[in-house]
C-alpha atoms as a printed R data frame, in Angstrom:
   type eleno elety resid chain resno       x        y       z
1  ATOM     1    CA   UNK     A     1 -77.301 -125.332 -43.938
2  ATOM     2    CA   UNK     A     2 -74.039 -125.084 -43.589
3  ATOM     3    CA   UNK     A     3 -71.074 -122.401 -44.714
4  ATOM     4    CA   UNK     A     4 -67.584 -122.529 -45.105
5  ATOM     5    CA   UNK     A     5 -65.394 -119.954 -42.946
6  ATOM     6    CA   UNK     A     6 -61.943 -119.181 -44.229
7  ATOM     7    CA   UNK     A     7 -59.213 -117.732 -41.944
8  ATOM     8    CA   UNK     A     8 -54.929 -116.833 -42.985
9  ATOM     9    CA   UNK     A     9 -52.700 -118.358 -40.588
10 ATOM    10    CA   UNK     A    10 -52.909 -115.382 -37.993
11 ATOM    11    CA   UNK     A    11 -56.441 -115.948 -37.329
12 ATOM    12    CA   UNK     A    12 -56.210 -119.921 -37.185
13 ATOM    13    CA   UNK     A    13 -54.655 -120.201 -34.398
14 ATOM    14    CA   UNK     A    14 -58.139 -118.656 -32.699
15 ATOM    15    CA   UNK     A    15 -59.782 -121.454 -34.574
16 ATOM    16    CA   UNK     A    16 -57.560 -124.301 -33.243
17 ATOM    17    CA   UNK     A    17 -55.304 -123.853 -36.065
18 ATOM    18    CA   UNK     A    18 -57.895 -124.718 -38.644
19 ATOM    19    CA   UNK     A    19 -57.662 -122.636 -41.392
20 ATOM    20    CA   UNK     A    20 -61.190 -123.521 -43.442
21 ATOM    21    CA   UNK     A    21 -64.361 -124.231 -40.842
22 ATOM    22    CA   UNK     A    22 -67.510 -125.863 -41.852
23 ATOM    23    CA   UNK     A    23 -70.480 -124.233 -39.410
24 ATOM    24    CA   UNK     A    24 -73.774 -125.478 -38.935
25 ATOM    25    CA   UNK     A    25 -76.029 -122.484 -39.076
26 ATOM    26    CA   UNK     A    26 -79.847 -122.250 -38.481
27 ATOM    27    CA   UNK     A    27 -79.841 -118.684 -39.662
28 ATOM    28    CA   UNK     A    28 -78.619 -117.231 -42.656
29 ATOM    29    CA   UNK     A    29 -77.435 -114.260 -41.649
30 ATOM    30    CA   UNK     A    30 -73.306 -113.096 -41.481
31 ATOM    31    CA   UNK     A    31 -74.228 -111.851 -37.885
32 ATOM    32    CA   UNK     A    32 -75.833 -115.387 -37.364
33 ATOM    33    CA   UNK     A    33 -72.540 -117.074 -38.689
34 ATOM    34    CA   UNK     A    34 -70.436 -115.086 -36.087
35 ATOM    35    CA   UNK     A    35 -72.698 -115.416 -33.318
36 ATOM    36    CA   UNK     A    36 -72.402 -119.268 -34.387
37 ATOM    37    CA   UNK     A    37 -68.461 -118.577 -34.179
38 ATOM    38    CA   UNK     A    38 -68.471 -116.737 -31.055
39 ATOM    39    CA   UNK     A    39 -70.238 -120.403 -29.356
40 ATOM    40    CA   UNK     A    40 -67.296 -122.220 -30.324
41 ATOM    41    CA   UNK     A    41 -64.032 -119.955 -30.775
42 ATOM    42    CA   UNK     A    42 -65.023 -116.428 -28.574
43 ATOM    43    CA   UNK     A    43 -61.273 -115.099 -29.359
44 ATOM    44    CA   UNK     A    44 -61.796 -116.021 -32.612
45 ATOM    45    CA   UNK     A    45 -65.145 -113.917 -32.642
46 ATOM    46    CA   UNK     A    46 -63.847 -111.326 -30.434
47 ATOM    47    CA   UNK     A    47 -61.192 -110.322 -32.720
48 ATOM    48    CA   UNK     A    48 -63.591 -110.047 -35.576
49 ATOM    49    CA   UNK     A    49 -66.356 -108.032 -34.176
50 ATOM    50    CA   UNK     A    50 -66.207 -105.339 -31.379
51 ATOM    51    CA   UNK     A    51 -68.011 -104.429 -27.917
52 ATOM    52    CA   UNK     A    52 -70.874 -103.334 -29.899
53 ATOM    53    CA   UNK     A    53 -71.215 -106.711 -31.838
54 ATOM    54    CA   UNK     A    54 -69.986 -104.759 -35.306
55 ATOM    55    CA   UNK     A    55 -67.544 -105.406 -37.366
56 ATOM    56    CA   UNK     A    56 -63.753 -104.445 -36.335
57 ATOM    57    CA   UNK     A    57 -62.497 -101.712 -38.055
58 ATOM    58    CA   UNK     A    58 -59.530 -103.615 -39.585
59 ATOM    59    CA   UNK     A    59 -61.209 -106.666 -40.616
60 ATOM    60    CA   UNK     A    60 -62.167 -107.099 -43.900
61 ATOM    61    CA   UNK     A    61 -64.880 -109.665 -44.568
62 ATOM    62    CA   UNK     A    62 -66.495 -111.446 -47.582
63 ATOM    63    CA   UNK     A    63 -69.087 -113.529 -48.857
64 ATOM    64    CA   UNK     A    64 -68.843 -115.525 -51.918
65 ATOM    65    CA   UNK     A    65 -65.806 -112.728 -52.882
66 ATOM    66    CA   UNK     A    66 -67.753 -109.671 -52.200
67 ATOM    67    CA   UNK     A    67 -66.880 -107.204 -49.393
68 ATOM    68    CA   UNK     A    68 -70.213 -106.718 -46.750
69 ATOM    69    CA   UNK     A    69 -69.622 -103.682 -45.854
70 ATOM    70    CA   UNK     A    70 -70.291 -102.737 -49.435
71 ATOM    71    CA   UNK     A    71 -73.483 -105.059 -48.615
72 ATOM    72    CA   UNK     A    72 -75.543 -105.336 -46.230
73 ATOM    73    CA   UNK     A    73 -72.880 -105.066 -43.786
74 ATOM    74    CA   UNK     A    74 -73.786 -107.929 -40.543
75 ATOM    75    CA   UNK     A    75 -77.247 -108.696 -42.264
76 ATOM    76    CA   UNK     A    76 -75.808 -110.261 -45.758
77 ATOM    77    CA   UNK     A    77 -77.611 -112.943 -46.624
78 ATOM    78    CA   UNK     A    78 -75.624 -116.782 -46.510
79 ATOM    79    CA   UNK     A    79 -76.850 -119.670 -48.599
80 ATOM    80    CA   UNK     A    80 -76.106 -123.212 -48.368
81 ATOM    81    CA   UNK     A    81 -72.106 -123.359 -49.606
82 ATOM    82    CA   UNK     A    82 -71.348 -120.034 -49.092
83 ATOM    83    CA   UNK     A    83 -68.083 -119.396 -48.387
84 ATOM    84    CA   UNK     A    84 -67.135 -116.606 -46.109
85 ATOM    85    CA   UNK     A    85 -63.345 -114.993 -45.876
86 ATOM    86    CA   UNK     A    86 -62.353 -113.121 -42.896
87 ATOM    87    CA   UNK     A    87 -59.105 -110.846 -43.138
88 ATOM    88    CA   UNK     A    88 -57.530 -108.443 -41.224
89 ATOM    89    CA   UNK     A    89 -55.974 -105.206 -42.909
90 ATOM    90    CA   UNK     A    90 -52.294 -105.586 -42.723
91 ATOM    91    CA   UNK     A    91 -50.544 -102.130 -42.000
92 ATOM    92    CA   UNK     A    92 -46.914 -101.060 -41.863
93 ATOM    93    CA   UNK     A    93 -44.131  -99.861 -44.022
């Protein structure tokens, strides 16, 4: 199985600059496909999830378009091709 990670240019650079990753998984779990993340890019991983292995509060996550924390949060289920987008909230003014 395998899934398709999507990052915006300030999160690439975590990922060695890539800005679309194809991961392996075993699971098929979003928590799975971070832990997966975590193996190969932990600052990558470490600015998506916190201490407590939950989401960040600024980051902004979705499966196949739709937001998990309007989900099931770390235990949405991933299919073959899914594609995952990870964001983080811009603020400012």
């Amino acid at each position: 199985m395998s899934v398709q990670v999507v990052l915006p240019g300030v999160l690439a650079d975590l990922a060695g600059g890539h800005r679309k990753l194809e991961v392996p998984l075993g699971g098929g779990t979003l928590a799975d496909l971070l832990d997966a993340l975590a193996a190969d890019h932990p600052m990558l991983a470490r600015r998506i999830r916190d201490e407590t292995g939950q989401l960040r509060r600024f980051v902004n996550v979705y499966v196949d378009g739709d937001d998990v924390r309007f989900e099931r949060g770390l235990d949405t289920t991933l299919r073959d091709g899914t594609q995952v987008q990870v964001l983080p909230s811009i603020a400012g003014g």
